[in-house]
XYZ file of C-alpha atoms in Angstrom:
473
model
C 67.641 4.680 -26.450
C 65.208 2.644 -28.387
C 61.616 4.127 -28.687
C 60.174 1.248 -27.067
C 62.151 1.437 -24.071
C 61.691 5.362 -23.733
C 58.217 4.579 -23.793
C 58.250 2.387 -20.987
C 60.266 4.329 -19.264
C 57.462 7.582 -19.572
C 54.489 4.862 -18.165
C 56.830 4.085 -15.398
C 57.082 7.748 -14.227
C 53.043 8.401 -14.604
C 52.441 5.471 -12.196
C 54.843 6.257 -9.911
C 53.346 9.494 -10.040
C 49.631 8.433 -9.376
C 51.040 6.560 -6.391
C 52.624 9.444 -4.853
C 49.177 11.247 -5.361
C 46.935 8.547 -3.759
C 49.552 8.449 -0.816
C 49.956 12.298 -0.323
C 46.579 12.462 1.656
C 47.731 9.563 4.065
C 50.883 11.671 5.187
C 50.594 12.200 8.740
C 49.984 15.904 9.076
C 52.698 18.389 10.161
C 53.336 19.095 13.922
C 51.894 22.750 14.546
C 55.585 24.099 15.265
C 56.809 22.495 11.818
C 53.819 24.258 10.280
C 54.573 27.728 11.562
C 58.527 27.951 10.376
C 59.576 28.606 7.797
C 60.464 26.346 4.986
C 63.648 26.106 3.851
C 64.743 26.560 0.412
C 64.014 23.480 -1.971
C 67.847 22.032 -2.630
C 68.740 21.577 -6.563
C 69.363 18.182 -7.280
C 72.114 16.925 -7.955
C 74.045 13.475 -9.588
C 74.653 10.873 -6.771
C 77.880 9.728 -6.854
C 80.118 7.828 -4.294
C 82.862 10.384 -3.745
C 80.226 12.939 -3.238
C 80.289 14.270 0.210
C 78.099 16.080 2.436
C 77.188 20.074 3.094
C 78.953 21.781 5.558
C 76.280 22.498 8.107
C 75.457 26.932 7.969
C 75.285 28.344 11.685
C 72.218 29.586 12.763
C 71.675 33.521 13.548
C 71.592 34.243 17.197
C 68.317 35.194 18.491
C 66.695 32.862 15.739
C 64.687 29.289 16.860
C 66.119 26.954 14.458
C 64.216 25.642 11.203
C 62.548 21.923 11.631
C 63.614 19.790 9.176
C 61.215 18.609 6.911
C 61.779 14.449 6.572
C 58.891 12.744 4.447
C 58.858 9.373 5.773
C 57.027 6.475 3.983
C 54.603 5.260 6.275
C 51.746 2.880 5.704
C 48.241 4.096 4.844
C 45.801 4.461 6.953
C 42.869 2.573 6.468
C 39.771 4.638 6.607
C 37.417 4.557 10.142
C 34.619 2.759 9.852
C 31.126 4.292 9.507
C 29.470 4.329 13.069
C 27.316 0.987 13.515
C 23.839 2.788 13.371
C 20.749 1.512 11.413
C 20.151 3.181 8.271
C 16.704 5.512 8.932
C 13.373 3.488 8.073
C 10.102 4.607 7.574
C 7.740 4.686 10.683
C 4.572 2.484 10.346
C 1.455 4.600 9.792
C -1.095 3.879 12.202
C -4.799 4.474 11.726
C -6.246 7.831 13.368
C -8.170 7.160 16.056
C -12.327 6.413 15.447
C -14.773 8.573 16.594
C -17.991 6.408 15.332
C -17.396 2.161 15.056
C -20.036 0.127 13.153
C -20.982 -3.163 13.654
C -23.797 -5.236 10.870
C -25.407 -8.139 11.655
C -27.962 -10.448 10.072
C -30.718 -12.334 11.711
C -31.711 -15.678 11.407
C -35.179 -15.382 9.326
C -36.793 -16.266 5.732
C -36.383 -12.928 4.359
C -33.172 -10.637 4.620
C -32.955 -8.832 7.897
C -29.802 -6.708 8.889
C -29.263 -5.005 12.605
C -26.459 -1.798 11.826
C -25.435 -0.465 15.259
C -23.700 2.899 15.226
C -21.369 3.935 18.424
C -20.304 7.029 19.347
C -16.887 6.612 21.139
C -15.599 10.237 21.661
C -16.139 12.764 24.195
C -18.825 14.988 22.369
C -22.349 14.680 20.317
C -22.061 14.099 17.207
C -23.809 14.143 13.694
C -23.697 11.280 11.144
C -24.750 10.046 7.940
C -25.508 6.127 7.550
C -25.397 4.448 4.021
C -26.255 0.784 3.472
C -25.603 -0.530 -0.064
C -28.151 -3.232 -1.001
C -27.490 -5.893 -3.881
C -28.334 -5.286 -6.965
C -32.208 -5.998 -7.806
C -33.288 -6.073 -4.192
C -35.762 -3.868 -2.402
C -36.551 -3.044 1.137
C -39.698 -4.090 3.011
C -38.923 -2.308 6.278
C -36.348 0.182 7.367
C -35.863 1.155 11.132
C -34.641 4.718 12.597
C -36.209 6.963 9.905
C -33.960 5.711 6.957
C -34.881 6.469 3.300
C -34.177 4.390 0.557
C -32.930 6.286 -2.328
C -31.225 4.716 -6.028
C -27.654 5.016 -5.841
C -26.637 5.237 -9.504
C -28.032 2.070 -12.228
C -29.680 -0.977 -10.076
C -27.995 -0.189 -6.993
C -30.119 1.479 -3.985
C -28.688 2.614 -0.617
C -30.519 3.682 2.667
C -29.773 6.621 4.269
C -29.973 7.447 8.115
C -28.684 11.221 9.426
C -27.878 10.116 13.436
C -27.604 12.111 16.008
C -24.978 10.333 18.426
C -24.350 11.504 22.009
C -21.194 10.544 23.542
C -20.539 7.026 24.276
C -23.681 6.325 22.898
C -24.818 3.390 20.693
C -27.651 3.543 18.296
C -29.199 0.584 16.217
C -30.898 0.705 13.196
C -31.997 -2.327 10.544
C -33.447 -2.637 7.404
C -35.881 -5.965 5.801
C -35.390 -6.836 2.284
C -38.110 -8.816 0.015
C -37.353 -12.541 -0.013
C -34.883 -13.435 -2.985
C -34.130 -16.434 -5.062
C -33.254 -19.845 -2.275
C -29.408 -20.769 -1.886
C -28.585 -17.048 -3.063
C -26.091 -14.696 -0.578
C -27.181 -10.948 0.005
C -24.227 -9.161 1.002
C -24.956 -5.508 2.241
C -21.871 -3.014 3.224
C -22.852 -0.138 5.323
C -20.560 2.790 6.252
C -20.439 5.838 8.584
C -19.312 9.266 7.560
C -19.138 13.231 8.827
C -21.906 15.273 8.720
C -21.419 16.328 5.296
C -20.877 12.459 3.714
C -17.149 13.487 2.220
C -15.249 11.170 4.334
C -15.721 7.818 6.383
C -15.519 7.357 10.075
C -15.903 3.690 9.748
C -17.531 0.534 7.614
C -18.575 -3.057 7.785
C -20.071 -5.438 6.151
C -22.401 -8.677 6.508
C -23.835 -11.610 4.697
C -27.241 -13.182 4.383
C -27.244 -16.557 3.653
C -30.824 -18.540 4.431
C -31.057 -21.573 5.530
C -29.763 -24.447 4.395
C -32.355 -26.812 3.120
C -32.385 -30.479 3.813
C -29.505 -32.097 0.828
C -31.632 -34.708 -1.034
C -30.038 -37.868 -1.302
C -28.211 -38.449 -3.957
C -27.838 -42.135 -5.265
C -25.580 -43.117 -7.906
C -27.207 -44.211 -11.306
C -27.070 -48.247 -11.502
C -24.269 -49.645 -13.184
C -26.940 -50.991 -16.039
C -27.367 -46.931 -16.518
C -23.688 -46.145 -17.181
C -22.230 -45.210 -20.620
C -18.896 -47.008 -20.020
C -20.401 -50.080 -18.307
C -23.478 -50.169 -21.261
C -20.602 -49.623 -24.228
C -18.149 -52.815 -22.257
C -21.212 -55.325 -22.268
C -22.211 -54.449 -25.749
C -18.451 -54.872 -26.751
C -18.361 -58.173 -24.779
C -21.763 -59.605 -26.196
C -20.681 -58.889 -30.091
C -17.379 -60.717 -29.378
C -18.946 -63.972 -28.148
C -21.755 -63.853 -30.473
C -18.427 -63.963 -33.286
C -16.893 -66.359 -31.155
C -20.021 -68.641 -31.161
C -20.219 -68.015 -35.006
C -16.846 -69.151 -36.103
C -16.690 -72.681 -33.749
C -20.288 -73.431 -35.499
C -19.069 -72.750 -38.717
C -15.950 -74.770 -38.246
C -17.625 -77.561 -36.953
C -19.677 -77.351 -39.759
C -17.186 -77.963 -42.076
C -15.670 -80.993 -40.135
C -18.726 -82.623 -40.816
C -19.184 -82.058 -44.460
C -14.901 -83.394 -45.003
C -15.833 -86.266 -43.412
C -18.881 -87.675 -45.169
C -16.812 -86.370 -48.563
C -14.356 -88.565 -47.140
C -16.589 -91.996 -46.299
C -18.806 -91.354 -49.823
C -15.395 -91.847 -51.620
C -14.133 -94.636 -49.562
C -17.188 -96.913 -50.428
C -16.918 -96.516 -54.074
C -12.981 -97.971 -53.450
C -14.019 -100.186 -51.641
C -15.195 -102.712 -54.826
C -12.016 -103.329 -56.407
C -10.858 -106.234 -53.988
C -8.689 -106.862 -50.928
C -6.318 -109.555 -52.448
C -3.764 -106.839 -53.476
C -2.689 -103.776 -51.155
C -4.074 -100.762 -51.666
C -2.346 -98.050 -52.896
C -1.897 -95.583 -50.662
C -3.639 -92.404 -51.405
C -2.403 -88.916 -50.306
C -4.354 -87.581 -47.292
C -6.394 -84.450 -47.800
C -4.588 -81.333 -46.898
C -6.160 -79.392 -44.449
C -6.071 -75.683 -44.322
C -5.694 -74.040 -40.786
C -9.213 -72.716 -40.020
C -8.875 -68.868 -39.776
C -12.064 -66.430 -38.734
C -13.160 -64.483 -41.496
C -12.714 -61.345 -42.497
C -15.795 -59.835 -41.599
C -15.904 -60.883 -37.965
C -12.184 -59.407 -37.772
C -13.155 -56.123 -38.757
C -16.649 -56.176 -36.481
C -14.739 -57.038 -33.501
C -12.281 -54.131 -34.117
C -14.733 -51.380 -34.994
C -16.492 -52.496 -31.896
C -13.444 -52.568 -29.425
C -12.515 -48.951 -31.380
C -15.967 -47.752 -30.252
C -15.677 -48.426 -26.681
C -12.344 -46.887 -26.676
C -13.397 -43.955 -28.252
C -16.728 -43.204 -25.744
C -14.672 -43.975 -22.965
C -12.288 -41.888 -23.620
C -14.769 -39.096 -24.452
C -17.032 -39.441 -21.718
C -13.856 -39.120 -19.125
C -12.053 -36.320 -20.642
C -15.580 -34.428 -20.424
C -16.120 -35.250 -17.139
C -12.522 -33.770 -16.401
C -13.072 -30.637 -18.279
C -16.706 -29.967 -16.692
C -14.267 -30.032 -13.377
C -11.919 -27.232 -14.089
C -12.311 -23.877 -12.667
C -12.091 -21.503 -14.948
C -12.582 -18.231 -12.596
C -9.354 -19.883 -10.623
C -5.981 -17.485 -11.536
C -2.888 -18.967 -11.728
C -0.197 -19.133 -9.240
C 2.637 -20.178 -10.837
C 5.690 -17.965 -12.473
C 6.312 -14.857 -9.946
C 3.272 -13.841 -9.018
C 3.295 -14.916 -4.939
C -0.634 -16.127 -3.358
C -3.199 -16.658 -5.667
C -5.735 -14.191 -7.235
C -8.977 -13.420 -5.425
C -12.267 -12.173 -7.121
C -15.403 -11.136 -5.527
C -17.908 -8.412 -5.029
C -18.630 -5.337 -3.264
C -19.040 -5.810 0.577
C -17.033 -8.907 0.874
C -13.641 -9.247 2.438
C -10.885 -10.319 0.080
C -7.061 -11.537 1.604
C -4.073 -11.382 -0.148
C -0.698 -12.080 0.303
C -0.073 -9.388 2.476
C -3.288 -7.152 2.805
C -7.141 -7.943 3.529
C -9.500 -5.674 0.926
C -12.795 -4.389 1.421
C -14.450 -2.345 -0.888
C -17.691 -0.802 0.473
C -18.899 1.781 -2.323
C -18.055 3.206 -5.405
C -19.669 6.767 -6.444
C -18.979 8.621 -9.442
C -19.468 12.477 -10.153
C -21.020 14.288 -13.390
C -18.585 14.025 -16.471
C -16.821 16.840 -16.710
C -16.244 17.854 -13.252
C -12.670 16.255 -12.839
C -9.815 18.651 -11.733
C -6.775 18.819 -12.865
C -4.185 15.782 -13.164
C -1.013 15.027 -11.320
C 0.900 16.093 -14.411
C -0.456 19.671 -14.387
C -1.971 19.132 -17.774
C -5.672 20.289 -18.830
C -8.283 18.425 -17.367
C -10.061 16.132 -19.924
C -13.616 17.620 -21.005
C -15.475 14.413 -20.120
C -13.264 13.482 -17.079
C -15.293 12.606 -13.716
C -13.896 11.393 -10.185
C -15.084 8.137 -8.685
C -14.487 7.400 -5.458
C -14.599 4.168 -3.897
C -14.431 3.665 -0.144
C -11.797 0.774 1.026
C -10.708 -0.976 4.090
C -7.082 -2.094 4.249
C -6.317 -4.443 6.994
C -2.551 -5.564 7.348
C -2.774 -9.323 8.273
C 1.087 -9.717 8.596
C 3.416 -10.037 11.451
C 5.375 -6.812 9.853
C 4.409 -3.308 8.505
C 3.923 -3.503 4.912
C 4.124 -0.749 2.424
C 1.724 -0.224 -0.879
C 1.927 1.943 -3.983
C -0.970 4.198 -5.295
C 0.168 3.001 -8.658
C -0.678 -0.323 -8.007
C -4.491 0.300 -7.247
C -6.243 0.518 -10.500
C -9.696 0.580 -11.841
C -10.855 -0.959 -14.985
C -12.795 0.516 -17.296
C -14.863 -1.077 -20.325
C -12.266 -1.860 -22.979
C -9.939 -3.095 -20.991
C -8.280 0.383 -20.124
C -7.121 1.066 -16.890
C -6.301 4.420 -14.884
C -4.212 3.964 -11.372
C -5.153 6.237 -7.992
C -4.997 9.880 -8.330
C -2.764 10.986 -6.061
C -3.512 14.343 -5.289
C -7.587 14.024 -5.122
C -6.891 10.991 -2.780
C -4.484 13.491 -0.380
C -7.267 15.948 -0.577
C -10.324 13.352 0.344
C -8.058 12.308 3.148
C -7.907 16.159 4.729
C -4.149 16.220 3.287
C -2.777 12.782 4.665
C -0.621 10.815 2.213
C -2.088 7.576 2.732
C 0.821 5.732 0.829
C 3.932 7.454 2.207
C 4.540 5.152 5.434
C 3.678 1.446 5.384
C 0.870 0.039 7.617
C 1.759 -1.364 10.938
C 1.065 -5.081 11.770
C -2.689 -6.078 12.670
C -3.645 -2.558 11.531
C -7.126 -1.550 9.888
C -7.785 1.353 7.758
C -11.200 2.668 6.234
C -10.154 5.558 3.434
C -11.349 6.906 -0.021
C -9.731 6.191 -3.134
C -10.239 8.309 -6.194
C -10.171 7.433 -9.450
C -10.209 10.498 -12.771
C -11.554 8.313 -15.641
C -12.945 9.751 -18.833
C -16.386 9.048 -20.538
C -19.598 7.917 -19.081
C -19.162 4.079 -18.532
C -18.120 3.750 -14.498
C -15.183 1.424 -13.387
C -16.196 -2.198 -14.201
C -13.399 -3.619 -11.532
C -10.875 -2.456 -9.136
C -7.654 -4.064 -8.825
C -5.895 -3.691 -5.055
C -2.656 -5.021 -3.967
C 0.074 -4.897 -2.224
C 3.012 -5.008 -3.634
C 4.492 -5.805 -7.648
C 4.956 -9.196 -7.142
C 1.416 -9.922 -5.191
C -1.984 -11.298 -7.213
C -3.719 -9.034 -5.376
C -7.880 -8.936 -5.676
C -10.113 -8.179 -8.054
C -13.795 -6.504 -6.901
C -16.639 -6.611 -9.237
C -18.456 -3.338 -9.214
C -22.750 -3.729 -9.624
């Protein structure tokens, strides 16, 4: 036979085999008698043809159950059983351990700064804890309550101090004064509650001064005689009719010299007689009176002026409107970017951000990082205390990788994982997402290099999300 046809001939047979394979394991399976006899001894094929006839059927032995035939019958596949209808496994929300110590600030209406910190014991037993306020930058205190000490907290930054000793269900207050600051200027003033020892945080919050608002003068708009665009309009106007009145005077002037021309030369005619006509004489031609030149190009370069400081003084007043400290929304970034300072709450897409403090250790006391590497010789932990508030209808998870801090430069370093686990007692604050309305106070730490501190920290909630940016003092 032709090559090509024993070629096609070979394909055939591997298909057909392949389909006998794929419908081998949809065979219904053998009853358990047929599986226990034996089988009988394959039969050698051999050529069909139609005068062929049948076997004589072989007697079976007495005493002997007689072999079941084998028949492979083609029967239809059997689709495969669905997968039971159950809900593929989710994460649980992680929900915030319960409080031992809440703390509420509060300012007071007066001319100077004046905060009221109440402290409350909510468990069964006495406790012991450490109080830390966090004053703005530049400011001092005039007055602390409770036997607080004011102490410098690293750079400008000072902090108060209180060590409480709380019974149970007990609620202590304690306030500090601060010297009277610039008018129209906020003092915001985070305070937080830790163990005994200061390592971790029971709980935080946060308040604003503002003082009072002072009368608003009155503004009154400047009168129109005192505005650039109206002053540059009436100039403009006033040069064009001073042209205007130029040009009729001048052509009027002229009319009146043509026409005594005109009657001087018409008496000197007028001797030579009226007994024959007089010839006609061709009238003067008169030129089409045009404005000159010099008024043209006055009148233009003082229509171009106007234009010009109109234009200017508008597109300056438009750019003196734009904020620059505004991020940008657009492309896939979803909300808008949020930048403020320590103390004050910051909202998201998804989250609400808090930071409270930032502390830093000694260079060179950093442990080990997640990769198992050498620690860096001038490596140092910071470690900022956060609250994370979930202001969704839905738990919503959020990556340690995503929380960075910003060093000078421009460089960056995200969470360290494992000295975060350890300042949490061994919790993994980022394995299960944060249930809806829930509020979380926990330290974040940082391993940066060098001397300089974190500049910023950068919290968010998920790739997509602008997140917040928090200045640090």
């Amino acid at each position: 036979m032709p090559a090509s046809t024993r070629h096609h001939r070979a394909l055939a047979v591997f298909v057909h085999c392949l389909g006998i394979l794929a419908a081998v394991p949809a065979l219904p399976s053998a009853a358990p008698e047929a599986a226990a006899a034996p089988r009988p001894p394959a039969a050698t094929p051999q050529p069909t043809t139609a005068a062929s006839r049948p076997p004589a059927a072989t007697p079976a032995p007495a005493g002997s159950r007689p072999p079941v035939a084998m028949v492979a019958r083609v029967t239809e596949p059997t689709p495969p059983s669905a997968p039971p209808a159950v809900a593929p496994p989710t994460r649980a929300p992680a929900s915030a351990p319960p409080q031992q110590v809440t703390v509420a600030v509060a300012t007071e209406s007066s001319p100077a700064p004046r905060y009221r910190i109440q402290v409350r014991n909510v468990s069964n037993s006495p406790l012991v804890t450490t109080v830390r306020q966090e004053l703005p930058p530049g400011s001092s205190t005039t007055a602390i309550s409770g036997g607080g000490q004011s102490t410098p907290a690293g750079g400008s930054a000072t902090e108060v101090t209180w060590r409480l000793r709380l019974p149970a269900h007990s609620t202590t207050t304690v306030g500090t004064a601060l010297a009277a600051t610039a008018p129209g200027r906020p003092l915001t003033a985070p305070t937080c509650a830790f163990t005994s020892d200061g390592s971790r945080p029971y709980d935080c919050a946060t308040a604003t001064w503002q003082a009072a608002a002072a009368p608003a003068a009155e503004v009154t708009e400047a009168p129109p005689w005192r505005r650039y665009p109206v002053l540059l309009a009436g100039l403009a106007v006033l040069l064009l009719i001073s042209a205007a009145l130029v040009w009729v005077w001048r052509r009027r002037r002229g009319r009146r010299v043509t026409a005594a021309a005109l009657s001087t030369g018409g008496g000197a005619e007028g001797g030579r007689g009226t007994v024959y006509p007089r010839p006609a004489a061709p009238g003067p031609v008169r030129r089409r009176r045009t404005p000159p030149v010099w008024m043209l190009v006055g009148a233009a370069v003082v229509v171009l002026a106007g234009v010009v400081g109109t234009a200017g003084w508008t597109a300056t007043r438009q750019v003196a409107a734009i904020d620059t400290q505004k991020q940008p929304t657009s492309g896939a970034w979803v909300g808008s970017g949020v930048n403020g300072s320590l103390g004050v709450p910051l909202r998201e897409s998804a989250f609400e951000f808090t930071v409270y403090r930032m502390t830093c250790g000694t260079p060179g006391t950093a442990g080990k990082p997640d990769s198992g590497g050498a620690a860096p010789a001038n490596g140092r932990r910071c470690e900022a205390t956060v609250g994370v508030r979930n202001v969704t209808g839905d738990h919503q998870p959020w990556h340690s990788e995503l929380q960075r801090a910003y060093l000078p430069g421009g460089r960056w370093v995200s969470t360290d994982e494992s000295a975060t686990r350890t300042a949490n007692l061994g919790r993994d604050v980022f394995a299960d997402p944060m249930a809806a309305g829930t509020r979380m106070v926990l330290p974040l730490v940082f391993t940066v290099d060098g001397r300089d501190p974190p500049q910023q920290l950068e919290l968010r909630s998920g790739v997509f999300s602008a997140g917040v940016r928090v200045q640090m003092p």
